[in-house]
């Protein structure tokens, strides 16, 4: 499933790469008079470099008109392309195969790079260079290995010097799906890496070809005149070009016929020249492999970060642990099990069944897509497909049991905030109970001895999972109705902060990269929030619940003061009640306030941090986010 614009781009890129490769392969076997090793070199490199591989092929190697290949491929820059193609085809194949295997095994990134280097070098030297070239050039296998070693070493060093940092930075960047071989992004990084490796290896290859240390492009044609004289068609003519070489050597190369005579190259490079280039190549390799460790945690593996997509602006240093990355990662849209339209409401009263006088409730947290505005949805964690979770409405003295089944992709527990209950029913993971693993269940049972406004939320990674939507109201009516502070209307307000960017939902946290840009009351942002209808003279009890994680929200009501009648579930004695028009609702706090409709009109309940009454900094219909209208008729 495509979840980011880059996924569509990559699909087009790889379609072009496939078409380019088909063309190059077709043209190679129909028209191109060159040895098999070069044919495969161009086919593989075009597969890795897509249209760029095609471009190199038609500019440097494709025979323009019959019989012109020898002359066409003679310029040094084309010979350098041929030599680099040759190296990259072998090395990159080894590197990519190793990358798939190490990612699947879950090896740390630093070990990945070393295995990839060794595999690339081995593949290039032992298979692509020595094995394929042996049939071309003659000589024994080990003779080819020995002669190829130094030029292959230098070329591979530059290749990996380009490829390693590209892989490190792009695989461990914001979108770490790039570490997973089953994602297009992984293959996109491989492509960019090969292009970078090619670019860095090219200058060295030009020099190596010019000095007769490596082969460039070659021409290999069946000899028509020899077939007529009864010789088998396998007798072929090789043409190898070393543009620096004198005419004598070139003519000797092009004139050698059926008798294979081993490596034709003689180098005029000096030992200090080769040594200096070798040292620089090792230095480039060391920088390419090690420098990214200044910024990236190369001890992590693909398995550690599991394809996480990180928020923009999160500080990720070389010491950021994998768990911190998983904690801040976006909800994976592919985990969403059901979607809800804007009309869907949270905080629905949860039905129960009676078992031996116990009220039994069921909670199932799962991953849902929840509409907070007509054009904005969050990929959230939700109890029973609702945000806020369903309201558990009971009476003081009730015996209750809540069966929780975890349908989330990560562990959870439930904490009954403010309740007096047995310790093992309290919910803190690892402290009073083992966390409820995905697919597992746990039952919470207690007797409600208190009454008032309470709520429930997870106590396993609440920084992530509560921020993604796990919370719900627990409203307990007093056993004696006279203990209830009366009002004509009763309205619960559950606050929440969201971080939605690039179509992904991240757990909002008060830290770099985690700041929220959407805010909801009961799972909707204004103007999608409720309107509370009232008549002049009526009273409204608002139960503010700090179900959010990050901010203290100064909640304000227009049109006259309210009376604060309860705090954190505890009803205030009449002498302790007070009038106010703004109350600071911090995370975990509850305030019950009673407001009287004195005048007709549209009166607001809203947070007094103005950023919290916008939707991604945009005002719609006079506001946004934490805003509800009381419509007094
Ligand atoms: Cu606020």
XYZ file of C-alpha atoms and ligand atoms in Angstrom:
634
model
C 0.000 0.000 0.000
C 1.240 3.447 -0.889
C 1.276 5.807 2.076
C 3.612 8.615 0.998
C 4.135 10.572 -2.240
C 7.607 9.030 -2.602
C 5.955 5.604 -2.983
C 4.209 6.739 -6.181
C 7.401 8.320 -7.510
C 9.325 5.110 -6.859
C 6.695 2.984 -8.586
C 7.128 5.165 -11.699
C 10.920 5.078 -11.338
C 11.056 1.299 -11.173
C 8.628 0.971 -14.079
C 11.038 3.134 -16.084
C 13.981 1.075 -14.807
C 12.257 -2.136 -15.943
C 11.475 -0.674 -19.371
C 15.049 0.660 -19.700
C 16.493 -2.716 -18.739
C 14.278 -4.530 -21.232
C 15.427 -2.174 -23.973
C 19.119 -2.537 -23.085
C 18.829 -6.319 -22.851
C 17.000 -6.521 -26.168
C 19.479 -4.242 -27.924
C 22.451 -6.107 -26.442
C 21.388 -9.443 -27.849
C 20.165 -8.119 -31.185
C 22.751 -5.559 -32.123
C 25.653 -5.110 -29.744
C 28.966 -6.759 -30.647
C 30.470 -6.953 -27.177
C 31.413 -9.706 -24.759
C 28.792 -11.336 -22.571
C 30.286 -9.838 -19.420
C 29.660 -6.311 -20.705
C 26.163 -7.191 -21.847
C 25.298 -8.367 -18.342
C 27.105 -5.389 -16.858
C 24.875 -2.926 -18.704
C 21.727 -4.947 -18.029
C 22.360 -5.076 -14.265
C 23.451 -1.466 -13.995
C 20.382 -0.293 -15.925
C 18.243 -2.303 -13.534
C 19.890 -0.473 -10.606
C 20.244 2.986 -12.144
C 17.079 3.019 -14.281
C 16.936 5.660 -17.017
C 20.461 6.797 -16.089
C 21.781 3.356 -16.980
C 19.930 3.588 -20.271
C 21.489 6.999 -20.902
C 25.013 5.682 -20.277
C 24.320 2.761 -22.576
C 23.130 4.760 -25.564
C 25.747 7.505 -25.149
C 28.765 5.276 -24.579
C 28.167 1.726 -25.747
C 25.211 1.106 -28.045
C 26.533 0.561 -31.555
C 25.196 3.561 -33.494
C 25.381 1.913 -36.918
C 26.549 -1.574 -37.882
C 30.321 -1.934 -37.797
C 30.975 1.274 -35.805
C 31.256 -0.154 -32.288
C 35.061 -0.216 -32.265
C 35.404 3.442 -33.255
C 32.377 4.622 -31.334
C 33.598 3.230 -28.011
C 37.193 4.367 -28.390
C 37.097 7.718 -26.473
C 38.538 7.501 -22.978
C 35.377 8.725 -21.231
C 33.415 5.874 -22.784
C 36.109 3.388 -21.839
C 35.853 4.716 -18.289
C 32.082 4.178 -18.363
C 32.630 0.607 -19.529
C 35.141 -0.072 -16.797
C 32.878 1.434 -14.109
C 29.797 -0.460 -15.368
C 31.818 -3.608 -15.091
C 32.847 -2.914 -11.524
C 29.446 -1.577 -10.403
C 27.513 -4.490 -11.896
C 29.459 -6.988 -9.813
C 29.966 -4.932 -6.665
C 26.429 -3.549 -6.476
C 24.903 -6.984 -6.976
C 26.959 -8.296 -4.068
C 26.138 -5.270 -1.904
C 22.398 -5.428 -2.607
C 22.185 -9.169 -1.984
C 24.060 -8.697 1.282
C 21.812 -5.766 2.279
C 18.681 -7.873 1.820
C 20.161 -10.715 3.854
C 21.508 -8.560 6.696
C 18.225 -6.631 6.969
C 16.290 -9.879 7.127
C 18.642 -11.250 9.774
C 18.337 -8.039 11.812
C 22.046 -7.221 11.941
C 23.046 -3.749 13.181
C 23.719 -1.165 10.497
C 27.494 -0.982 11.106
C 27.792 -4.739 10.592
C 25.535 -4.511 7.534
C 27.999 -2.110 5.931
C 30.994 -4.347 6.552
C 29.215 -7.452 5.260
C 28.029 -5.487 2.231
C 31.553 -4.309 1.458
C 32.988 -7.812 1.691
C 30.136 -9.303 -0.335
C 30.389 -6.596 -2.986
C 34.139 -7.002 -3.290
C 33.911 -10.783 -3.366
C 31.129 -10.767 -5.929
C 32.923 -8.245 -8.099
C 36.330 -9.889 -7.931
C 35.643 -13.608 -7.826
C 32.570 -13.779 -10.023
C 32.137 -10.767 -12.227
C 35.762 -9.900 -12.807
C 37.679 -13.147 -12.674
C 35.121 -15.747 -13.692
C 33.410 -13.856 -16.489
C 36.611 -12.268 -17.720
C 38.485 -15.536 -17.749
C 36.395 -16.855 -20.607
C 37.020 -13.547 -22.367
C 40.658 -13.018 -21.692
C 41.996 -16.489 -21.179
C 44.533 -17.323 -18.498
C 43.767 -19.304 -15.362
C 41.087 -18.269 -12.900
C 43.581 -17.412 -10.166
C 45.727 -15.495 -12.606
C 42.691 -13.348 -13.306
C 41.961 -12.949 -9.602
C 45.539 -11.854 -8.947
C 45.638 -9.366 -11.807
C 42.185 -7.960 -11.058
C 42.702 -7.601 -7.330
C 44.288 -4.164 -7.110
C 42.153 -2.317 -9.695
C 39.027 -4.023 -8.347
C 40.012 -3.057 -4.786
C 40.471 0.607 -5.719
C 37.257 0.732 -7.724
C 35.244 -1.052 -5.031
C 36.551 1.298 -2.351
C 35.270 4.327 -4.247
C 32.033 2.550 -5.073
C 31.334 1.808 -1.400
C 32.575 5.260 -0.354
C 29.671 6.636 -2.385
C 27.118 3.981 -1.581
C 27.644 3.556 2.196
C 26.744 7.091 3.362
C 23.758 7.204 1.002
C 22.478 3.963 2.501
C 23.178 5.058 6.087
C 21.571 8.499 5.858
C 18.584 7.519 3.738
C 17.825 4.208 5.455
C 18.054 5.731 8.919
C 16.426 9.021 8.028
C 12.855 10.024 8.827
C 11.253 7.231 6.858
C 12.882 4.038 8.094
C 10.717 1.889 5.884
C 13.895 2.279 3.801
C 15.469 -0.410 6.007
C 12.876 -3.008 5.019
C 13.543 -4.979 1.805
C 9.798 -5.477 1.318
C 9.338 -1.709 0.855
C 9.867 0.136 -2.447
C 11.806 2.731 -0.469
C 14.562 0.197 0.301
C 15.055 -0.370 -3.427
C 14.944 3.359 -4.072
C 17.797 3.843 -1.603
C 19.734 1.041 -3.310
C 19.262 2.805 -6.654
C 20.456 6.164 -5.342
C 23.342 4.400 -3.612
C 24.453 2.708 -6.835
C 24.242 6.045 -8.679
C 26.381 7.692 -5.978
C 28.838 4.772 -6.012
C 29.073 4.906 -9.791
C 29.758 8.640 -9.719
C 32.548 8.303 -7.168
C 34.133 5.261 -8.839
C 34.077 6.731 -12.341
C 37.143 9.062 -12.162
C 39.326 6.305 -10.732
C 38.112 3.926 -13.438
C 38.987 6.410 -16.185
C 42.544 6.550 -14.830
C 42.768 2.783 -14.379
C 41.678 2.224 -17.978
C 43.971 4.930 -19.298
C 46.934 3.326 -17.541
C 46.050 -0.133 -18.784
C 45.076 -1.465 -15.363
C 41.433 -2.208 -16.216
C 39.427 -3.157 -19.243
C 37.099 -0.652 -20.763
C 34.531 -1.367 -23.427
C 35.344 -4.195 -25.789
C 34.138 -5.374 -29.163
C 33.694 -9.029 -29.920
C 32.542 -10.119 -33.366
C 32.204 -13.503 -35.063
C 34.767 -13.725 -37.888
C 32.854 -14.352 -41.084
C 35.976 -15.178 -43.141
C 37.067 -17.796 -40.646
C 33.762 -19.620 -40.668
C 34.083 -19.944 -44.428
C 37.496 -21.532 -44.037
C 35.969 -24.222 -41.895
C 36.950 -22.818 -38.494
C 34.202 -22.948 -35.841
C 32.250 -19.753 -35.241
C 33.547 -19.657 -31.700
C 36.662 -18.045 -33.092
C 36.211 -14.453 -32.376
C 37.927 -11.183 -32.634
C 38.469 -9.083 -29.562
C 39.068 -5.401 -29.633
C 40.091 -3.717 -26.435
C 40.853 -0.106 -26.270
C 43.435 1.588 -24.156
C 43.381 5.075 -25.490
C 46.746 6.005 -24.041
C 48.426 3.088 -25.693
C 50.324 3.542 -28.890
C 48.936 2.366 -32.159
C 51.170 -0.618 -31.996
C 49.466 -2.059 -28.983
C 45.992 -1.289 -30.167
C 46.660 -2.968 -33.491
C 48.121 -5.920 -31.660
C 44.982 -6.195 -29.547
C 42.617 -5.896 -32.447
C 44.591 -8.300 -34.582
C 44.678 -11.205 -32.189
C 42.443 -13.883 -33.496
C 41.559 -17.404 -32.644
C 44.541 -18.010 -30.411
C 43.736 -16.681 -26.963
C 46.733 -15.144 -25.406
C 45.670 -14.164 -21.887
C 45.651 -10.635 -20.537
C 46.690 -8.186 -23.149
C 47.208 -5.281 -20.832
C 50.505 -3.748 -19.989
C 50.368 -0.873 -17.570
C 52.599 2.170 -17.639
C 51.418 3.269 -14.176
C 54.141 3.598 -11.558
C 54.035 2.010 -8.124
C 53.799 5.412 -6.316
C 50.845 6.358 -8.537
C 49.007 3.142 -7.799
C 49.868 3.305 -4.092
C 48.653 6.900 -3.767
C 45.361 6.127 -5.509
C 44.972 3.035 -3.361
C 45.519 5.031 -0.169
C 43.038 7.713 -1.207
C 40.488 5.027 -2.059
C 40.893 3.458 1.384
C 40.528 6.884 2.993
C 37.370 7.603 0.990
C 36.005 4.204 1.997
C 36.752 4.802 5.672
C 35.036 8.201 5.596
C 32.040 6.866 3.711
C 31.591 3.964 6.096
C 32.364 5.680 9.412
C 31.430 9.361 9.078
C 27.643 8.798 9.221
C 28.146 7.408 12.745
C 28.633 11.016 13.870
C 24.945 11.655 13.249
C 23.255 8.273 13.101
C 22.874 5.394 15.523
C 24.502 2.694 13.407
C 24.038 0.103 16.161
C 20.349 -0.206 15.188
C 18.979 -2.873 12.906
C 15.992 -2.976 10.574
C 14.242 -5.135 13.135
C 14.820 -2.580 15.929
C 13.019 0.245 14.179
C 10.481 -1.808 12.238
C 9.880 0.587 9.355
C 9.071 3.520 11.637
C 8.334 6.938 10.116
C 9.592 9.731 12.366
C 8.109 13.223 12.766
C 9.841 16.201 11.226
C 11.987 18.043 13.725
C 12.506 15.167 16.128
C 16.064 15.178 17.387
C 17.590 11.877 16.354
C 21.260 11.647 17.260
C 23.844 8.933 17.270
C 22.715 7.943 20.768
C 18.941 7.936 20.160
C 17.783 4.427 21.074
C 15.472 2.393 18.869
C 12.799 2.429 21.563
C 12.665 6.231 21.461
C 12.173 6.063 17.711
C 9.379 3.512 17.972
C 7.794 5.648 20.707
C 7.619 8.743 18.494
C 6.853 6.972 15.219
C 3.696 7.609 13.220
C 0.831 5.155 13.434
C 1.321 2.779 10.516
C -1.716 3.488 8.273
C -1.529 -0.123 7.143
C -2.503 -1.180 10.680
C -5.856 0.637 10.562
C -8.610 -1.960 10.952
C -11.661 0.293 10.569
C -12.489 3.835 9.509
C -15.141 6.154 10.930
C -16.871 9.077 9.238
C -17.161 12.557 10.743
C -20.638 11.718 12.048
C -19.250 8.942 14.281
C -19.140 10.026 17.921
C -17.044 8.913 20.824
C -17.994 8.911 24.526
C -21.041 6.677 23.863
C -22.344 5.115 27.046
C -20.901 1.598 27.210
C -23.500 -1.176 27.650
C -22.842 -3.813 30.287
C -24.156 -7.236 31.231
C -24.872 -8.343 34.789
C -23.015 -11.381 36.085
C -23.886 -12.336 39.696
C -24.541 -8.720 40.530
C -21.362 -7.504 38.806
C -21.616 -5.018 35.926
C -19.328 -6.435 33.229
C -17.953 -4.095 30.558
C -15.722 -4.876 27.581
C -12.973 -2.665 26.176
C -11.045 -3.460 22.992
C -8.376 -0.982 21.937
C -7.461 -1.130 18.224
C -6.088 1.047 15.408
C -8.726 3.122 13.610
C -9.003 6.049 11.234
C -11.068 8.744 12.953
C -12.352 11.904 11.329
C -11.773 15.008 13.496
C -12.735 17.517 10.783
C -14.385 17.095 7.359
C -10.941 16.970 5.710
C -8.703 15.737 8.547
C -8.525 12.200 9.891
C -6.222 10.755 12.535
C -4.824 7.231 12.467
C -5.517 6.672 16.117
C -5.651 4.126 18.882
C -9.239 3.832 20.079
C -11.213 1.894 22.673
C -14.127 0.104 20.947
C -13.708 2.219 17.808
C -14.500 5.484 19.628
C -12.566 8.639 20.425
C -12.936 9.355 23.278
C -13.400 5.775 24.376
C -16.918 4.775 25.465
C -18.230 6.319 28.661
C -18.387 3.947 31.592
C -21.358 5.255 33.555
C -21.975 3.534 36.893
C -23.383 4.223 40.340
C -21.524 4.543 43.607
C -21.423 1.110 45.264
C -21.495 -0.806 41.943
C -19.304 -3.874 41.614
C -17.757 -3.696 38.157
C -15.497 -5.793 35.992
C -13.925 -4.513 32.797
C -12.548 -7.165 30.398
C -9.840 -5.635 28.222
C -8.712 -7.396 25.023
C -5.717 -5.832 23.294
C -6.153 -5.510 19.511
C -3.298 -2.990 19.254
C 0.067 -3.768 17.651
C 1.727 -3.006 21.009
C 1.234 -3.749 24.692
C -1.226 -1.912 26.902
C -2.936 -1.772 30.316
C -5.797 0.319 31.719
C -5.525 2.638 34.719
C -8.682 3.830 36.525
C -7.613 7.351 37.300
C -8.518 8.441 40.837
C -10.228 5.203 41.886
C -9.741 3.598 45.264
C -9.288 -0.070 44.304
C -7.124 -3.181 44.878
C -3.532 -2.560 43.855
C -3.434 -5.273 41.162
C -6.444 -3.558 39.493
C -4.664 -0.207 39.251
C -3.016 -0.757 35.851
C 0.632 0.413 35.882
C 2.504 -2.002 33.572
C 5.495 -3.812 35.094
C 4.548 -2.419 38.528
C 1.203 -3.968 39.446
C 0.660 -6.242 36.444
C 2.427 -7.561 33.361
C 1.463 -5.549 30.271
C -1.363 -6.955 28.154
C 0.405 -8.164 25.012
C -1.251 -7.870 21.591
C -4.057 -10.412 21.372
C -4.101 -10.966 25.151
C -6.755 -10.027 27.717
C -6.885 -8.821 31.317
C -9.823 -8.249 33.635
C -10.103 -5.349 36.054
C -12.579 -5.678 38.921
C -13.373 -3.238 41.701
C -16.194 -1.724 43.686
C -16.848 1.965 43.058
C -16.756 3.542 46.495
C -16.482 7.131 45.238
C -18.658 9.240 42.985
C -17.930 12.042 40.550
C -15.976 12.636 37.339
C -13.140 10.175 36.639
C -11.494 8.688 33.552
C -9.483 5.737 32.315
C -6.378 5.577 30.161
C -3.458 3.213 29.390
C -0.554 2.939 31.834
C 1.837 1.214 29.407
C 3.617 3.836 27.282
C 0.870 6.416 27.849
C 3.149 9.053 26.273
C 2.536 7.303 22.964
C -0.689 5.358 23.270
C -2.782 7.895 25.195
C -1.534 10.599 22.837
C -2.815 8.446 19.982
C -6.334 8.398 21.434
C -6.699 5.963 24.341
C -8.834 7.634 27.034
C -12.435 7.588 28.152
C -14.713 9.059 30.828
C -15.711 7.172 33.976
C -18.745 8.917 35.441
C -20.015 7.672 38.800
C -23.394 8.841 40.062
C -23.687 9.248 43.853
C -25.552 6.504 45.711
C -27.650 9.256 47.261
C -29.005 11.463 44.426
C -29.012 14.400 46.842
C -25.193 14.350 46.718
C -25.275 15.348 43.057
C -24.840 19.050 42.368
C -27.916 19.680 40.214
C -27.963 21.273 36.750
C -30.369 21.273 33.803
C -27.722 20.012 31.362
C -24.637 17.849 31.814
C -21.800 17.984 29.289
C -18.454 16.141 29.473
C -15.413 17.733 27.800
C -12.447 15.446 27.110
C -9.428 17.313 25.779
C -6.854 15.976 23.343
C -3.840 17.158 21.328
C -2.870 15.667 17.949
C 0.066 15.830 15.587
C -0.956 15.193 11.973
C 1.492 15.856 9.139
C 1.933 14.473 5.634
C -1.201 12.404 6.164
C 0.412 10.587 9.107
C -0.526 10.738 12.791
C 2.266 10.985 15.353
C 1.835 10.850 19.125
C 1.932 14.483 20.219
C 4.473 15.199 22.966
C 5.858 18.423 24.395
C 9.257 17.981 22.775
C 11.069 18.719 19.518
C 9.123 17.320 16.629
C 6.190 16.349 18.859
C 4.261 19.607 19.169
C 0.564 19.233 18.347
C -1.146 21.041 15.465
C -4.724 19.823 15.987
C -6.827 19.818 19.157
C -10.106 18.078 19.899
C -12.968 18.184 22.376
C -14.625 14.762 22.495
C -12.754 13.640 19.401
C -13.731 16.553 17.126
C -12.112 19.883 16.358
C -14.270 23.010 16.030
C -16.273 23.586 13.818
C -16.988 19.834 13.958
C -17.558 19.944 17.754
C -21.016 19.749 19.333
C -23.302 22.726 19.845
C -25.013 22.686 23.259
C -28.633 23.944 23.049
C -29.945 25.783 26.150
C -32.599 28.248 27.235
C -32.106 31.447 29.200
C -32.175 30.715 32.924
C -31.064 27.074 32.585
C -27.856 25.738 34.103
C -25.153 23.644 32.437
C -22.734 21.401 34.307
C -19.507 21.060 32.344
C -17.189 18.258 33.408
C -13.717 19.159 32.138
C -11.372 16.136 31.955
C -7.641 16.504 31.304
C -7.456 13.406 29.119
C -4.675 15.072 27.106
C -0.942 14.556 27.717
C 0.915 17.741 26.959
C -0.634 21.009 28.060
C -2.500 22.754 30.840
C -5.522 24.173 29.033
C -7.055 27.337 30.560
C -10.691 26.566 29.799
C -12.871 29.651 29.602
C -16.638 30.171 29.214
C -18.121 33.351 27.732
C -21.249 35.132 28.955
C -20.648 35.168 32.696
C -18.846 33.248 35.424
C -19.310 29.617 36.332
C -19.193 28.070 39.773
C -16.524 25.429 40.392
C -18.380 22.662 42.271
C -16.014 19.674 42.103
C -12.318 19.039 41.576
C -10.779 15.664 40.653
C -14.068 13.885 41.337
C -14.449 15.349 44.818
C -17.505 17.539 45.320
C -16.519 20.798 47.006
C -18.435 21.791 50.102
C -20.696 24.798 49.399
C -18.311 27.105 51.266
C -15.353 25.899 49.154
C -17.086 26.495 45.814
C -16.046 29.606 43.959
C -16.876 31.693 40.921
C -14.456 31.961 38.006
C -14.541 32.332 34.231
C -11.324 30.430 33.435
C -10.024 27.235 35.001
C -6.650 25.601 34.271
C -7.260 21.976 33.351
C -3.979 20.080 33.559
C -3.373 16.529 32.331
C -5.202 14.160 34.694
C -7.284 16.906 36.354
C -11.066 17.167 36.379
C -13.217 20.187 37.168
C -17.014 20.183 37.332
C -18.340 23.710 36.838
C -21.932 25.008 36.695
C -22.654 27.847 34.285
C -25.943 29.724 34.041
C -27.301 30.975 30.711
C -27.987 34.643 31.522
C -28.519 36.035 28.017
C -29.579 34.519 24.697
C -27.020 34.017 21.965
C -24.014 31.929 21.029
C -21.603 31.638 23.941
C -18.244 29.903 23.689
C -16.438 27.341 25.791
C -12.812 27.422 24.657
C -9.197 27.064 25.628
C -7.483 30.386 26.213
C -4.221 29.412 24.500
C -5.217 30.794 21.091
C -3.056 28.291 19.175
C -5.308 25.603 20.638
C -8.340 27.195 18.962
C -6.893 26.794 15.472
C -6.714 23.804 13.166
C -3.094 23.524 12.024
C -2.895 27.321 12.596
C -5.983 27.973 10.474
C -9.208 29.484 11.816
C -12.439 28.158 10.325
C -15.796 29.741 11.155
C -14.186 31.882 13.826
C -11.863 29.394 15.444
C -10.909 25.746 15.632
C -9.696 23.008 17.940
C -10.756 23.403 21.579
C -13.975 25.324 21.060
C -17.634 24.477 21.685
C -20.671 26.735 21.154
C -23.483 27.017 23.716
C -26.549 28.143 21.774
C -28.888 29.873 24.214
C -32.362 30.336 22.740
Cu -5.242 24.745 25.402
